[in-house]
Amino acid sequence: MNIEKASNIIKDDTQKISDRMRALFYLRNEETDTSSLFIEQAFDSTSVLLKHEAAYVLGQMRREVSIPKLIDVLLNKNEDEIVRHEAGEALGNYNTRNDIVNALEIGTKDGSIPVRETCFLALKNLNSNYVSPYGSRDPAKSRNFSFEEACFVFLNSNDLYERYQAMFFLRNLNNDEAVKILGQGFKDTSSLFKHEISFVFGQMKNIKSVPFLIEMMEKENEHGMVRHECAEALGIIGTKECLCELIKYKNSECDILRESVEVAMDLHGYINSKESEYCVV
């Protein structure tokens, strides 16, 4: 793989989504302005999943050159709310700038609930500069709780940012009790909150989370942002049970779930293979 090849794969809608995802993370690992600009080509794609992942990756990279595009995506009401939400979350990883703050404040009044909630979190997360033990820049920084306090805040607080802080505290514990409490969060009404739990389960790779993830992925009335994140988490956990469940949805009528299953099955294959590098096509 090289930058030119990765760029060509990303902008070609005829390529497999699993290959495009590998190319995306190759460019992410390059960590340059040039690779960031190539990643921005993904926003011309028809794939909501690819555009969503591109926004996520740009937020992890935090290159100044990407800020105008992320603002444009966030404020584009013709774009899918899953992509717009991820652009808002990405902007929350930066340090304070007037253009970022203005865009996020507009987002807090948006008609999309996931976009509104994301922008609320992102405004609170500016200037965090925090990198988690999992290597990710999170939409909220974990803070010190007792286990009991974290459980109460996660399940009961009216402050979404506090609930996210408790979520990441529980993630960092990564024990069976933490998984059990996180799984209870799937009863929440917020699709954004539930999608983040799914992402966290993928980071934890704790097999105790598998039943929770399968149950949520199966719910046809659940938001695609939740079901897709469950699928990818199952691919990362990588057990035979996970693969069997993913196969059931490889022809799903839900586009983002179907594509996520393809990516998840590719991840499952990578994790259970002797491949030394994911970012190879």
CSV table of C-alpha atoms in Angstrom, one decimal:
chain,number,residue,atom,x,y,z
A,1,MET,CA,0.0,0.0,0.0
A,2,ASN,CA,1.1,3.6,-0.7
A,3,ILE,CA,-0.7,6.9,-0.4
A,4,GLU,CA,-1.6,7.1,-4.0
A,5,LYS,CA,-3.1,3.6,-4.1
A,6,ALA,CA,-5.0,4.2,-0.8
A,7,SER,CA,-6.4,7.5,-2.2
A,8,ASN,CA,-7.6,5.8,-5.4
A,9,ILE,CA,-9.3,3.0,-3.4
A,10,ILE,CA,-11.1,5.4,-1.1
A,11,LYS,CA,-12.6,7.5,-3.8
A,12,ASP,CA,-13.8,4.5,-5.9
A,13,ASP,CA,-17.3,3.5,-5.0
A,14,THR,CA,-16.9,0.2,-6.9
A,15,GLN,CA,-14.3,-1.0,-4.5
A,16,LYS,CA,-15.3,-3.3,-1.6
A,17,ILE,CA,-16.1,-1.4,1.6
A,18,SER,CA,-13.7,-3.6,3.5
A,19,ASP,CA,-10.8,-2.6,1.2
A,20,ARG,CA,-11.8,1.1,1.4
A,21,MET,CA,-11.7,0.8,5.2
A,22,ARG,CA,-8.2,-0.7,5.1
A,23,ALA,CA,-7.1,2.1,2.8
A,24,LEU,CA,-8.7,4.7,5.1
A,25,PHE,CA,-6.7,3.5,8.1
A,26,TYR,CA,-3.5,3.3,6.1
A,27,LEU,CA,-3.9,7.1,5.4
A,28,ARG,CA,-4.8,7.7,9.0
A,29,ASN,CA,-1.5,6.1,10.1
A,30,GLU,CA,0.4,8.4,7.7
A,31,GLU,CA,-0.5,11.4,10.0
A,32,THR,CA,0.2,14.1,7.4
A,33,ASP,CA,-1.8,17.0,5.9
A,34,THR,CA,-1.6,15.2,2.6
A,35,SER,CA,-3.1,12.0,3.9
A,36,SER,CA,-5.8,14.0,5.6
A,37,LEU,CA,-6.8,15.7,2.4
A,38,PHE,CA,-6.9,12.4,0.6
A,39,ILE,CA,-9.2,11.1,3.4
A,40,GLU,CA,-11.6,14.0,2.8
A,41,GLN,CA,-12.3,12.5,-0.7
A,42,ALA,CA,-14.4,9.9,1.2
A,43,PHE,CA,-17.1,12.6,1.7
A,44,ASP,CA,-17.9,12.4,-2.0
A,45,SER,CA,-18.8,8.7,-1.6
A,46,THR,CA,-22.3,7.3,-1.5
A,47,SER,CA,-21.3,5.2,1.5
A,48,VAL,CA,-22.6,6.6,4.8
A,49,LEU,CA,-20.3,4.2,6.7
A,50,LEU,CA,-17.2,5.3,4.8
A,51,LYS,CA,-18.0,9.0,5.4
A,52,HIS,CA,-18.7,8.4,9.0
A,53,GLU,CA,-15.4,6.6,9.5
A,54,ALA,CA,-13.5,9.3,7.6
A,55,ALA,CA,-14.9,11.9,10.0
A,56,TYR,CA,-13.9,9.7,12.9
A,57,VAL,CA,-10.4,9.3,11.6
A,58,LEU,CA,-9.9,13.0,10.9
A,59,GLY,CA,-10.9,13.7,14.5
A,60,GLN,CA,-8.4,11.3,15.8
A,61,MET,CA,-5.7,12.9,13.6
A,62,ARG,CA,-6.6,16.4,14.6
A,63,ARG,CA,-4.9,18.1,11.6
A,64,GLU,CA,-5.7,21.8,11.3
A,65,VAL,CA,-6.2,21.4,7.6
A,66,SER,CA,-9.3,19.2,8.2
A,67,ILE,CA,-11.2,21.7,10.2
A,68,PRO,CA,-13.0,23.5,7.3
A,69,LYS,CA,-14.2,20.2,5.9
A,70,LEU,CA,-15.4,18.9,9.2
A,71,ILE,CA,-17.4,22.1,9.8
A,72,ASP,CA,-18.8,21.9,6.3
A,73,VAL,CA,-20.0,18.3,6.9
A,74,LEU,CA,-21.4,19.0,10.3
A,75,LEU,CA,-23.5,21.9,9.0
A,76,ASN,CA,-24.6,20.2,5.8
A,77,LYS,CA,-28.2,19.3,6.5
A,78,ASN,CA,-28.4,17.3,3.3
A,79,GLU,CA,-25.8,14.9,4.7
A,80,ASP,CA,-26.8,11.8,6.8
A,81,GLU,CA,-27.0,12.5,10.5
A,82,ILE,CA,-24.6,9.7,11.2
A,83,VAL,CA,-21.9,11.4,9.2
A,84,ARG,CA,-22.8,14.9,10.6
A,85,HIS,CA,-22.7,13.6,14.2
A,86,GLU,CA,-19.2,12.1,13.6
A,87,ALA,CA,-18.0,15.4,12.2
A,88,GLY,CA,-19.2,17.2,15.3
A,89,GLU,CA,-17.5,14.7,17.6
A,90,ALA,CA,-14.3,15.1,15.6
A,91,LEU,CA,-14.4,18.9,16.0
A,92,GLY,CA,-14.6,18.3,19.8
A,93,ASN,CA,-11.2,16.8,19.7
A,94,TYR,CA,-9.5,20.1,18.8
A,95,ASN,CA,-8.5,23.0,20.8
A,96,THR,CA,-10.9,26.0,21.0
A,97,ARG,CA,-11.2,28.1,17.8
A,98,ASN,CA,-14.0,30.5,17.0
A,99,ASP,CA,-15.1,28.7,13.8
A,100,ILE,CA,-15.3,25.4,15.7
A,101,VAL,CA,-17.2,26.9,18.6
A,102,ASN,CA,-19.6,28.7,16.3
A,103,ALA,CA,-20.3,25.5,14.3
A,104,LEU,CA,-20.8,23.4,17.4
A,105,GLU,CA,-23.2,26.0,18.9
A,106,ILE,CA,-25.2,25.9,15.7
A,107,GLY,CA,-25.2,22.1,16.0
A,108,THR,CA,-26.7,22.2,19.5
A,109,LYS,CA,-29.9,23.7,17.9
A,110,ASP,CA,-30.1,21.2,15.0
A,111,GLY,CA,-33.2,19.2,14.2
A,112,SER,CA,-31.3,15.9,14.5
A,113,ILE,CA,-31.1,14.6,18.1
A,114,PRO,CA,-27.8,12.8,17.6
A,115,VAL,CA,-26.3,15.9,16.1
A,116,ARG,CA,-27.5,18.1,18.9
A,117,GLU,CA,-26.3,15.7,21.6
A,118,THR,CA,-22.9,15.3,19.9
A,119,CYS,CA,-22.4,19.0,19.7
A,120,PHE,CA,-23.3,19.5,23.3
A,121,LEU,CA,-20.6,16.9,24.2
A,122,ALA,CA,-18.1,18.3,21.8
A,123,LEU,CA,-18.3,21.8,23.2
A,124,LYS,CA,-17.5,20.4,26.7
A,125,ASN,CA,-14.6,18.3,25.3
A,126,LEU,CA,-12.7,21.1,23.5
A,127,ASN,CA,-9.1,21.5,24.7
A,128,SER,CA,-9.1,18.1,26.4
A,129,ASN,CA,-6.0,16.7,24.5
A,130,TYR,CA,-6.7,13.5,26.3
A,131,VAL,CA,-5.7,10.1,24.8
A,132,SER,CA,-7.3,7.1,26.4
A,133,PRO,CA,-5.5,3.9,27.5
A,134,TYR,CA,-6.9,2.4,24.3
A,135,GLY,CA,-5.2,5.1,22.1
A,136,SER,CA,-8.4,6.9,21.2
A,137,ARG,CA,-9.5,10.5,21.6
A,138,ASP,CA,-12.8,10.1,23.4
A,139,PRO,CA,-15.8,12.4,23.3
A,140,ALA,CA,-15.5,12.8,27.1
A,141,LYS,CA,-12.5,12.4,29.4
A,142,SER,CA,-12.9,9.7,32.1
A,143,ARG,CA,-12.7,11.0,35.6
A,144,ASN,CA,-12.1,9.2,38.9
A,145,PHE,CA,-15.2,7.6,40.3
A,146,SER,CA,-15.8,4.8,42.8
A,147,PHE,CA,-17.4,1.9,41.0
A,148,GLU,CA,-20.7,2.5,42.7
A,149,GLU,CA,-20.7,6.2,41.8
A,150,ALA,CA,-19.9,5.5,38.2
A,151,CYS,CA,-22.7,3.0,38.0
A,152,PHE,CA,-25.2,5.5,39.4
A,153,VAL,CA,-24.0,8.4,37.2
A,154,PHE,CA,-24.0,6.2,34.1
A,155,LEU,CA,-27.5,5.0,34.6
A,156,ASN,CA,-29.2,8.0,36.2
A,157,SER,CA,-27.5,11.3,35.6
A,158,ASN,CA,-29.4,13.9,33.6
A,159,ASP,CA,-26.0,15.3,32.3
A,160,LEU,CA,-25.0,13.4,29.2
A,161,TYR,CA,-21.4,14.5,29.5
A,162,GLU,CA,-21.2,13.1,33.0
A,163,ARG,CA,-22.7,9.8,31.8
A,164,TYR,CA,-20.1,9.6,29.1
A,165,GLN,CA,-17.4,10.2,31.7
A,166,ALA,CA,-18.8,7.3,33.8
A,167,MET,CA,-19.0,5.2,30.6
A,168,PHE,CA,-15.3,5.6,29.9
A,169,PHE,CA,-14.4,5.0,33.6
A,170,LEU,CA,-16.3,1.6,33.3
A,171,ARG,CA,-14.6,0.9,30.0
A,172,ASN,CA,-11.2,1.4,31.6
A,173,LEU,CA,-12.0,-1.0,34.4
A,174,ASN,CA,-12.8,-3.6,31.7
A,175,ASN,CA,-14.1,-6.3,34.1
A,176,ASP,CA,-17.3,-8.4,33.9
A,177,GLU,CA,-19.2,-6.2,36.4
A,178,ALA,CA,-18.4,-3.1,34.2
A,179,VAL,CA,-19.7,-4.9,31.2
A,180,LYS,CA,-22.9,-5.8,33.0
A,181,ILE,CA,-23.5,-2.2,33.9
A,182,LEU,CA,-22.6,-0.9,30.4
A,183,GLY,CA,-25.0,-3.4,28.9
A,184,GLN,CA,-27.8,-1.9,31.0
A,185,GLY,CA,-27.2,1.3,29.2
A,186,PHE,CA,-28.7,-0.2,26.0
A,187,LYS,CA,-32.1,0.4,27.7
A,188,ASP,CA,-31.6,4.2,27.2
A,189,THR,CA,-33.6,6.2,24.6
A,190,SER,CA,-30.5,8.0,23.2
A,191,SER,CA,-29.2,6.4,20.0
A,192,LEU,CA,-26.0,8.3,20.4
A,193,PHE,CA,-25.5,7.0,23.9
A,194,LYS,CA,-26.2,3.4,22.8
A,195,HIS,CA,-23.8,3.7,19.8
A,196,GLU,CA,-21.0,4.8,22.1
A,197,ILE,CA,-21.6,1.8,24.4
A,198,SER,CA,-21.2,-0.4,21.4
A,199,PHE,CA,-18.0,1.3,20.4
A,200,VAL,CA,-16.7,0.9,23.9
A,201,PHE,CA,-17.5,-2.8,23.9
A,202,GLY,CA,-15.4,-3.2,20.8
A,203,GLN,CA,-12.5,-1.5,22.5
A,204,MET,CA,-12.8,-3.7,25.6
A,205,LYS,CA,-13.0,-7.0,23.6
A,206,ASN,CA,-14.6,-8.6,26.6
A,207,ILE,CA,-16.6,-11.7,25.5
A,208,LYS,CA,-19.2,-11.0,28.2
A,209,SER,CA,-20.4,-8.1,26.0
A,210,VAL,CA,-21.3,-10.4,23.0
A,211,PRO,CA,-24.9,-11.2,24.1
A,212,PHE,CA,-25.6,-7.5,24.5
A,213,LEU,CA,-24.2,-6.6,21.1
A,214,ILE,CA,-26.0,-9.4,19.3
A,215,GLU,CA,-29.3,-8.4,20.9
A,216,MET,CA,-28.9,-4.8,19.8
A,217,MET,CA,-27.7,-5.7,16.3
A,218,GLU,CA,-30.8,-7.8,15.8
A,219,LYS,CA,-33.3,-5.0,16.6
A,220,GLU,CA,-34.6,-3.8,13.2
A,221,ASN,CA,-36.2,-0.7,14.8
A,222,GLU,CA,-32.9,0.4,16.3
A,223,HIS,CA,-31.0,3.3,14.8
A,224,GLY,CA,-28.5,2.2,12.1
A,225,MET,CA,-25.7,4.0,14.0
A,226,VAL,CA,-26.2,1.6,16.9
A,227,ARG,CA,-26.6,-1.6,14.9
A,228,HIS,CA,-23.5,-0.7,12.7
A,229,GLU,CA,-21.4,-0.1,15.8
A,230,CYS,CA,-22.5,-3.4,17.3
A,231,ALA,CA,-21.5,-5.3,14.1
A,232,GLU,CA,-18.0,-3.8,14.1
A,233,ALA,CA,-17.5,-4.5,17.8
A,234,LEU,CA,-18.5,-8.2,17.2
A,235,GLY,CA,-15.9,-8.3,14.4
A,236,ILE,CA,-13.2,-7.0,16.7
A,237,ILE,CA,-14.0,-9.4,19.5
A,238,GLY,CA,-13.5,-12.0,16.8
A,239,THR,CA,-15.1,-15.3,18.2
A,240,LYS,CA,-16.8,-17.9,16.1
A,241,GLU,CA,-20.1,-17.0,17.7
A,242,CYS,CA,-19.5,-13.4,16.6
A,243,LEU,CA,-18.9,-14.5,13.0
A,244,CYS,CA,-22.0,-16.7,12.9
A,245,GLU,CA,-24.1,-13.8,14.0
A,246,LEU,CA,-22.5,-11.4,11.6
A,247,ILE,CA,-23.1,-13.7,8.6
A,248,LYS,CA,-26.9,-13.5,9.3
A,249,TYR,CA,-26.8,-9.8,8.3
A,250,LYS,CA,-24.4,-9.8,5.4
A,251,ASN,CA,-27.4,-9.1,3.0
A,252,SER,CA,-29.3,-6.7,5.3
A,253,GLU,CA,-31.5,-4.1,3.7
A,254,CYS,CA,-30.0,-1.6,6.2
A,255,ASP,CA,-27.1,-0.2,4.1
A,256,ILE,CA,-24.9,0.9,7.0
A,257,LEU,CA,-25.4,-2.5,8.8
A,258,ARG,CA,-24.7,-4.5,5.7
A,259,GLU,CA,-21.5,-2.6,5.0
A,260,SER,CA,-20.5,-2.8,8.6
A,261,VAL,CA,-20.9,-6.5,8.6
A,262,GLU,CA,-18.6,-6.8,5.6
A,263,VAL,CA,-16.0,-4.7,7.4
A,264,ALA,CA,-16.6,-6.7,10.6
A,265,MET,CA,-16.1,-10.0,8.8
A,266,ASP,CA,-12.9,-8.7,7.3
A,267,LEU,CA,-11.7,-7.6,10.7
A,268,HIS,CA,-12.7,-11.0,12.1
A,269,GLY,CA,-10.6,-12.7,9.4
A,270,TYR,CA,-7.7,-10.4,10.1
A,271,ILE,CA,-7.8,-10.9,13.9
A,272,ASN,CA,-7.9,-14.7,13.4
A,273,SER,CA,-5.2,-14.8,10.7
A,274,LYS,CA,-1.4,-14.5,10.6
A,275,GLU,CA,-1.6,-11.1,8.8
A,276,SER,CA,0.8,-8.7,10.4
A,277,GLU,CA,-0.7,-5.5,9.0
A,278,TYR,CA,-4.4,-4.6,8.7
A,279,CYS,CA,-3.8,-1.6,6.3
A,280,VAL,CA,-2.9,-3.7,3.3
A,281,VAL,CA,-5.0,-4.4,0.2
